[in-house]
Short mmCIF file of C-alpha atoms and ligand atoms in Angstrom, two decimals:
data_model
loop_
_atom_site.label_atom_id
_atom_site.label_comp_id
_atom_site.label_asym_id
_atom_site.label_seq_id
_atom_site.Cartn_x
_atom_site.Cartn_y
_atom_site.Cartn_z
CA UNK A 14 119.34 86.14 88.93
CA UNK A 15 118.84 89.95 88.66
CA UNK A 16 119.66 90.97 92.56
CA UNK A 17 118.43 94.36 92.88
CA UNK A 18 117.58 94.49 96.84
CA UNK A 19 119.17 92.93 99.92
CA UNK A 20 117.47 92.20 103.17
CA UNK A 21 120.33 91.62 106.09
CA UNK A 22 119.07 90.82 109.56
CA UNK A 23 120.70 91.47 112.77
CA UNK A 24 121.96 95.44 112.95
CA UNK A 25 125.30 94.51 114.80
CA UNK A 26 128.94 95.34 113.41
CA UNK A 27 128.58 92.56 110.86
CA UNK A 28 125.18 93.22 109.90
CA UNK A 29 125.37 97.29 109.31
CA UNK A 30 128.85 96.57 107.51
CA UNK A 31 127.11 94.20 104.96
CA UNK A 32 124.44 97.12 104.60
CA UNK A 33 126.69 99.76 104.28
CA UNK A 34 129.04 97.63 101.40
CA UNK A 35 125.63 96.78 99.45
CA UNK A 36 124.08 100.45 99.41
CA UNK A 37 127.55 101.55 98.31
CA UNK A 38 127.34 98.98 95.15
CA UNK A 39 124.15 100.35 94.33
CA UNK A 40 121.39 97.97 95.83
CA UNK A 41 118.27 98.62 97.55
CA UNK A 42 118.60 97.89 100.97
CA UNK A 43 116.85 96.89 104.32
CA UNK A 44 118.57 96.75 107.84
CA UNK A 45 115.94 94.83 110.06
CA UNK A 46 115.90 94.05 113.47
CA UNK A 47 113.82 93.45 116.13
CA UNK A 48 115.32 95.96 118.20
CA UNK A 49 114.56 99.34 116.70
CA UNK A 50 117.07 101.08 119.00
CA UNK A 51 119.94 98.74 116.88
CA UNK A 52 118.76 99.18 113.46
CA UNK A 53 119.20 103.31 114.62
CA UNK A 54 122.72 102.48 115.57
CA UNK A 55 123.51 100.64 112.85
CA UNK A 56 122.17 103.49 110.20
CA UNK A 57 124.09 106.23 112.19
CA UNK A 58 127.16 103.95 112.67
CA UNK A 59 126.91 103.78 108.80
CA UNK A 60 126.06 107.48 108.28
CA UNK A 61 129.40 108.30 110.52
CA UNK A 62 131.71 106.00 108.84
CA UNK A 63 130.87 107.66 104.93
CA UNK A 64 130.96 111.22 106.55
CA UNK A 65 134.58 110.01 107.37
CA UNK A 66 134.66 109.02 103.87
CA UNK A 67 133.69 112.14 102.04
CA UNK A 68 135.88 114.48 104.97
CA UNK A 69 138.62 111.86 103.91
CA UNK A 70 137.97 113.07 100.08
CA UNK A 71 137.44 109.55 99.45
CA UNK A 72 133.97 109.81 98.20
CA UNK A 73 131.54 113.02 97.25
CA UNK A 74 129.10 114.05 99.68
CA UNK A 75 126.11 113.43 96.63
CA UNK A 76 127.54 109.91 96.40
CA UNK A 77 127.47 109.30 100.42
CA UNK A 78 123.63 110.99 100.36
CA UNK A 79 122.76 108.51 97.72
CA UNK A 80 124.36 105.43 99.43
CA UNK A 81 122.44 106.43 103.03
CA UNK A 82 119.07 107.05 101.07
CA UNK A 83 119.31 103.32 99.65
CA UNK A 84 119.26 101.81 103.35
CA UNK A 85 115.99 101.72 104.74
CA UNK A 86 115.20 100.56 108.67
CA UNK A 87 112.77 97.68 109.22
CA UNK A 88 111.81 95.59 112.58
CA UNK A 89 110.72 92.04 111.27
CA UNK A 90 111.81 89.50 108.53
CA UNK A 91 108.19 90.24 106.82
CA UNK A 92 110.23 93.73 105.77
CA UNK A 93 112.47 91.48 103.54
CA UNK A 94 109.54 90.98 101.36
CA UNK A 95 110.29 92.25 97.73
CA UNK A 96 114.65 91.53 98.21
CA UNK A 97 116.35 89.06 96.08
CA UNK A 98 118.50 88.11 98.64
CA UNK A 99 118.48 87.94 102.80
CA UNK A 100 121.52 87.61 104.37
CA UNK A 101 121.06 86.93 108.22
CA UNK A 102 123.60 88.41 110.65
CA UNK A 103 122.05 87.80 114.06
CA UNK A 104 123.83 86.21 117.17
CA UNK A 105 125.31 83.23 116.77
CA UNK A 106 122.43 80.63 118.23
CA UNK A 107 121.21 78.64 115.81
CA UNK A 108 117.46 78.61 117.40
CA UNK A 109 117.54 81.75 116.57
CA UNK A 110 119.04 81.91 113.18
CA UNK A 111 116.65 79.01 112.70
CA UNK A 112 113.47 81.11 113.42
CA UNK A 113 115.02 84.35 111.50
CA UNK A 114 115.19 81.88 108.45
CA UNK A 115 111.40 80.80 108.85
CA UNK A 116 110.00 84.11 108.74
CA UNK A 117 112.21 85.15 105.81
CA UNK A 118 110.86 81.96 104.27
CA UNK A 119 107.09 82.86 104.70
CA UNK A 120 107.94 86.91 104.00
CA UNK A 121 110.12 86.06 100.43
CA UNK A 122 109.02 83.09 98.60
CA UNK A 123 111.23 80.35 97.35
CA UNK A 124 112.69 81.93 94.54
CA UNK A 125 114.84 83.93 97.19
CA UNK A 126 118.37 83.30 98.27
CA UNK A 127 118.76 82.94 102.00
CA UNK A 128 122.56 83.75 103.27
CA UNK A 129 123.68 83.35 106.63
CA UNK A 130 126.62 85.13 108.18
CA UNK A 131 127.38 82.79 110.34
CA UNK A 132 130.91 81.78 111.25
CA UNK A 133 130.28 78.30 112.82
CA UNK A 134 126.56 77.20 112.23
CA UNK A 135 126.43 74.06 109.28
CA UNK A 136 124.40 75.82 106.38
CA UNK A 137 123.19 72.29 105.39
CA UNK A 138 121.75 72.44 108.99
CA UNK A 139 119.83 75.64 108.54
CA UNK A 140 118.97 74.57 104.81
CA UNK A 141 117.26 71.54 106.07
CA UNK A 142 114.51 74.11 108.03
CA UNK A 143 113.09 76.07 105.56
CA UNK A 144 111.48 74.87 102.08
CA UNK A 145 113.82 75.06 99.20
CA UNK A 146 116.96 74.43 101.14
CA UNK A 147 118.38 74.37 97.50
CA UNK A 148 118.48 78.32 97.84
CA UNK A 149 120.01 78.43 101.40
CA UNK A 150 124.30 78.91 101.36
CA UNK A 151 126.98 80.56 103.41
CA UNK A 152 127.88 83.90 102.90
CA UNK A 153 130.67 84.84 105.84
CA UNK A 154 131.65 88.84 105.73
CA UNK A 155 135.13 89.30 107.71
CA UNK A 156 135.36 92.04 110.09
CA UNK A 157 135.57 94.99 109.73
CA UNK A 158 133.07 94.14 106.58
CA UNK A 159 133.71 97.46 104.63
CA UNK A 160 137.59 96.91 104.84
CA UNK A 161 138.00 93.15 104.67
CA UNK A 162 138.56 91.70 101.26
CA UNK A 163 137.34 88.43 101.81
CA UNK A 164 134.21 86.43 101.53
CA UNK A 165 134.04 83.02 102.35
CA UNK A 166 131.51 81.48 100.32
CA UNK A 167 129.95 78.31 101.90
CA UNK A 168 127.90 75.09 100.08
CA UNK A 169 125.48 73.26 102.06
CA UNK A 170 124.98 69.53 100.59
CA UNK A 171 121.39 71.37 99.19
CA UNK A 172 122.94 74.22 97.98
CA UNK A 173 121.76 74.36 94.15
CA UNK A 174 124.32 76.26 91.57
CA UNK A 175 122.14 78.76 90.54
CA UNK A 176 122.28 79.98 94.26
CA UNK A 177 125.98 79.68 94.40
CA UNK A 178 126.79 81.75 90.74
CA UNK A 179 123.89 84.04 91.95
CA UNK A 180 125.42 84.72 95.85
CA UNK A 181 129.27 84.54 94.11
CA UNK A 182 128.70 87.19 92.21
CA UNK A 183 126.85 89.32 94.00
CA UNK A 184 129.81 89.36 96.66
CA UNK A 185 132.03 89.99 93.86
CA UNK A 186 129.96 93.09 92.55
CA UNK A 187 130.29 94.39 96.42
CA UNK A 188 133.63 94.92 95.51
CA UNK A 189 134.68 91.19 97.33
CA UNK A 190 136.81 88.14 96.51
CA UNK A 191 135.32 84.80 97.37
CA UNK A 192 136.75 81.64 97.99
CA UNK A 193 134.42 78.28 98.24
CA UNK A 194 134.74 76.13 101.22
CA UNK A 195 132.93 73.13 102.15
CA UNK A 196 130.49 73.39 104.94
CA UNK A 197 132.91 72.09 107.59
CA UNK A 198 133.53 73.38 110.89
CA UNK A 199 135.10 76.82 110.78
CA UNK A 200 135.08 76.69 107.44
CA UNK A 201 138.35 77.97 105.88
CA UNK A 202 139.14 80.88 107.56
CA UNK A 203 138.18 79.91 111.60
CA UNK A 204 139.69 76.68 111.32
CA UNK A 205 143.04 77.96 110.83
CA UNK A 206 142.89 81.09 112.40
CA UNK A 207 140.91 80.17 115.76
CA UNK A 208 143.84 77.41 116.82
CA UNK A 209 146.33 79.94 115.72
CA UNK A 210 144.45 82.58 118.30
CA UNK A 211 143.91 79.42 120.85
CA UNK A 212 148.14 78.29 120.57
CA UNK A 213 148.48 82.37 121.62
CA UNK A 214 146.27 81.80 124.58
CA UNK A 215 148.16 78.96 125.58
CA UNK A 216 151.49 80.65 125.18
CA UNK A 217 150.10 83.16 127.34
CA UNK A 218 149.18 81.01 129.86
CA UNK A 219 151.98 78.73 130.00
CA UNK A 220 154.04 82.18 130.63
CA UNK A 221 156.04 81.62 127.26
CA UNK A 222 155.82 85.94 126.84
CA UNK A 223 153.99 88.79 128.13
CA UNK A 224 150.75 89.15 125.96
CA UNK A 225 152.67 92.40 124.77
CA UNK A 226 155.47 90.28 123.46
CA UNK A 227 153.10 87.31 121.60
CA UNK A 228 151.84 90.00 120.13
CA UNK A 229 154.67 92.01 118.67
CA UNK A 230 156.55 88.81 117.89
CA UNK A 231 153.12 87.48 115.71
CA UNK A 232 152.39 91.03 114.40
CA UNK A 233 155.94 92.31 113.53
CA UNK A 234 157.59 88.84 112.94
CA UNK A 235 154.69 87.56 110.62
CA UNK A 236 153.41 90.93 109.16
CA UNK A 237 150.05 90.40 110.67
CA UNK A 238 148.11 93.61 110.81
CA UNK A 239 147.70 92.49 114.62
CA UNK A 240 148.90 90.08 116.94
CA UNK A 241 146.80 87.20 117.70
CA UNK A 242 145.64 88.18 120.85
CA UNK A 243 144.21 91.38 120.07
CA UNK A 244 142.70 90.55 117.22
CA UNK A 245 140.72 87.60 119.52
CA UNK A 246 140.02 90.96 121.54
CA UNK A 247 138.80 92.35 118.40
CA UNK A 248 136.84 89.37 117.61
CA UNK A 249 135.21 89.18 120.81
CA UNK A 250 136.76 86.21 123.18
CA UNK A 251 133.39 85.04 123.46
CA UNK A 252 133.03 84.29 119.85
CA UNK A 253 136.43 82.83 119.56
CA UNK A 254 135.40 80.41 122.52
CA UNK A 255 132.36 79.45 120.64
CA UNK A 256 134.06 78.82 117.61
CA UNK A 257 137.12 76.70 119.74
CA UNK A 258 134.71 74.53 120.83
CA UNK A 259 132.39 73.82 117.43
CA UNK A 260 136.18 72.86 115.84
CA UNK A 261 136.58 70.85 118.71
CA UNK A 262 133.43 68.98 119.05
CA UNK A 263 133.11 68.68 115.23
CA UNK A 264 136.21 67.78 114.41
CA UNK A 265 136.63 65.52 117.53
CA UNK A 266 140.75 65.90 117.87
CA UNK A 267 142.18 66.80 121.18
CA UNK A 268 144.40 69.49 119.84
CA UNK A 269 141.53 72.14 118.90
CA UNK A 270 140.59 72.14 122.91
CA UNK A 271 139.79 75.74 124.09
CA UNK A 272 142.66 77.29 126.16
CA UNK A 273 140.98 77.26 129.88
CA UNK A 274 142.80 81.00 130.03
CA UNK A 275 140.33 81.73 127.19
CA UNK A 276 137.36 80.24 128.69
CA UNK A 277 138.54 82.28 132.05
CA UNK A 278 138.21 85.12 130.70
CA UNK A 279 134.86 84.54 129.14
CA UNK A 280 133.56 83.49 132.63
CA UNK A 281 135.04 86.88 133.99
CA UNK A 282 132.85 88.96 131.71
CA UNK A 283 136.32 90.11 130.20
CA UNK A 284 134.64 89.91 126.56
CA UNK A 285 137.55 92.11 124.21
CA UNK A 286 137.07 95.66 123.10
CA UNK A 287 133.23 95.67 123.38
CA UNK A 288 133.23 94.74 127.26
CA UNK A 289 136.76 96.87 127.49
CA UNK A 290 138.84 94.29 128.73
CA UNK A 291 139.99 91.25 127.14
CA UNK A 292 143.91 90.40 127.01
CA UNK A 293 144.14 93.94 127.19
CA UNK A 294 142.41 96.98 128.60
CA UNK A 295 140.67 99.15 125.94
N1 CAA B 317 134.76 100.00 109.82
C1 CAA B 317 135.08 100.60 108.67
N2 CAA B 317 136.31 101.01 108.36
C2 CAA B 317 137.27 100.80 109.26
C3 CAA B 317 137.02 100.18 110.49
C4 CAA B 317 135.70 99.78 110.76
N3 CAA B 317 135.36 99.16 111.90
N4 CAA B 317 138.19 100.10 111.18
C5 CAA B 317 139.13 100.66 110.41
N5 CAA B 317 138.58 101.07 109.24
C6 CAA B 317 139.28 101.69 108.12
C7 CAA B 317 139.83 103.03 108.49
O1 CAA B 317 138.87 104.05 108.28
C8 CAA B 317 141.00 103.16 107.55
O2 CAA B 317 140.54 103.57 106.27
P1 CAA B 317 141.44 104.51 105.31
O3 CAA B 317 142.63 103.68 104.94
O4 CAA B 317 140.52 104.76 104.18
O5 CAA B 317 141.79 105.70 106.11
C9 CAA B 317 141.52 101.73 107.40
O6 CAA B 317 140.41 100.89 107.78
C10 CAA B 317 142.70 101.44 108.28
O7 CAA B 317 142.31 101.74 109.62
P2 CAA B 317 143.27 102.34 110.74
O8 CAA B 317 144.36 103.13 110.08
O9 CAA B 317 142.44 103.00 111.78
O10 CAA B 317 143.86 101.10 111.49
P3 CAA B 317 144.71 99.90 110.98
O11 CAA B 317 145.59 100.25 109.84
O12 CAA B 317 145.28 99.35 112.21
O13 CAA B 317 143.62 98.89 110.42
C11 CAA B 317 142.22 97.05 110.70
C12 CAA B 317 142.58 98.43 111.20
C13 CAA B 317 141.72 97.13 109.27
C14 CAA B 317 141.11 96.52 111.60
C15 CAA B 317 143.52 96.14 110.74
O14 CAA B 317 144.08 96.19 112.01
C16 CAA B 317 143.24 94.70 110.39
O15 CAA B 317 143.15 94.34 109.23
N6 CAA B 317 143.15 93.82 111.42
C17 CAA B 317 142.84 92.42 111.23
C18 CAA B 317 141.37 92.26 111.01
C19 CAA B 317 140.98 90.83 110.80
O16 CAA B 317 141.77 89.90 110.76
N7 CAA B 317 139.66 90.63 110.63
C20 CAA B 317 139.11 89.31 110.45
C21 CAA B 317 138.68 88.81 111.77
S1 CAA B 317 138.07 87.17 111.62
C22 CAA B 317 136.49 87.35 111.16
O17 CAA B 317 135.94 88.41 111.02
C23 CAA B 317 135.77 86.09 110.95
C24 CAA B 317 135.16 85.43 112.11
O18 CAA B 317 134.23 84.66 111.90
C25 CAA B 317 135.67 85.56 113.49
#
């Protein structure tokens, strides 16, 4: 499949990140939300981050105008229409992802791929709500998207091989490497990472170290980039809560329960870096 234009829904971090990586291979673009005000955001989050590109010499300022001119703003999956390829990025509730996969559905046809973003959500789950669940598959960005590496490529049981070489290698002309994981809970990456992030939380609370110490011990003893606790900041702790508990209810083992100093801090509003306090103050 020829994939000339990408339709990603949900103009958060993850969804402008996916836009900004796919305009800079060279596709056609559209950033939809329903909020206008966040599809704004997410072009001049975008806009900012290749200025600091070309000032960084890193990329000519023709090259950045051409990459911002391929994005274009739209406020409902009927904008997809005409894209190869959706790939949904909105909050992690499947009603919702569930309706966002309808309407790109009706607005697409079923020759096009549907991707979702999500970390937690079976695909085979979403696949079974639209018609031709065979295109439907897993397409998990890492964050931050434009930096990260990685992404995790996910089958549902409907997923068809066509849609799989297609999606693969599409990632891979974004500049990604993939790696295929069944459609498990937490797929590969959040099922070992999330208990590592959850055994910090209970370290913390147990008093085994200052959150300062976990952190340098994990970050300078293990090479990690950071420690586990602010990258669960990073994450968002109410993400890393929601993904505890899918690995524990799907998985059904004891030793994947959420650390209550996690959920705590969830109930406190004490989100990570976006609410400015998490394990640490930002
Ligand atoms: N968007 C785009 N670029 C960014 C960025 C962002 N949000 N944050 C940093 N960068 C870029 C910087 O511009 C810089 O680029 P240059 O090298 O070209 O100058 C580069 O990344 C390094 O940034 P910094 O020097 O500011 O900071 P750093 O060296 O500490 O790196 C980091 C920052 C890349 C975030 C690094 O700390 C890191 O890799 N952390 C771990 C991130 C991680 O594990 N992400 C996965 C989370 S799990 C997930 O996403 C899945 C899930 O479902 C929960």
């Amino acid at each position: 499949m020829d994939i000339r234009k990408l339709a990603v829904v949900g103009a958060g971090q993850m969804g402008a990140g996916i836009a900004q990586v796919a305009a800079q291979a060279g596709l056609e673009v559209v950033l939809i939300d329903q909020d206008g005000a966040l599809v704004e955001k997410g072009l001049a989050g975008i806009r900012a981050q290749l200025d600091r590109a070309v000032t960084k010499g890193k990329l000519t300022a023709e090259l950045a105008a051409a990459t911002i001119a391929r994005i274009k703003g739209g406020r409902s999956t009927d904008d997809a229409a005409g894209a190869q390829i959706a790939v949904e990025a909105v909050t992690e509730n499947e009603a919702v992802k569930r309706k966002v996969f309808e309407g790109l559905a009706r607005a697409m046809g079923t020759e096009a791929i549907l991707a979702s973003n999500t970390s937690s959500i079976p695909i085979t789950r979403l696949a079974a709500s639209v018609p031709a669940p065979e295109r439907v598959i897993g397409m998990h960005f890492m964050n931050p998207v434009p930096v990260m590496q990685l992404v995790e490529i996910i089958r549902a049981i409907q997923t068809s091989d066509a849609t799989y070489a297609a999606t693969d290698a599409l990632a891979k002309k974004l500049g990604k490497t993939t790696v295929l994981s069944k459609d498990m809970p937490g797929f590969i990456v959040n099922r070992i990472l999330i208990p590592m992030i959850n055994e910090a939380c209970f370290a913390l609370q147990e008093g085994l170290g200052s959150a300062a110490d976990i952190d340098t011990a994990m970050k300078l003893g293990t090479n990690q980039p950071m420690g586990p606790l602010t990258l669960a900041d990073f994450i968002g702790l109410d993400t890393c809560l929601s993904i505890a508990e899918v690995l524990h209810k799907g998985l059904g083992e004891d030793k994947y329960r959420p650390a209550p100093i996690l959920r705590q801090h969830v109930e406190a509003g004490w989100l990570g870096k976006k609410s400015k306090r998490g394990f640490f103050a930002y």
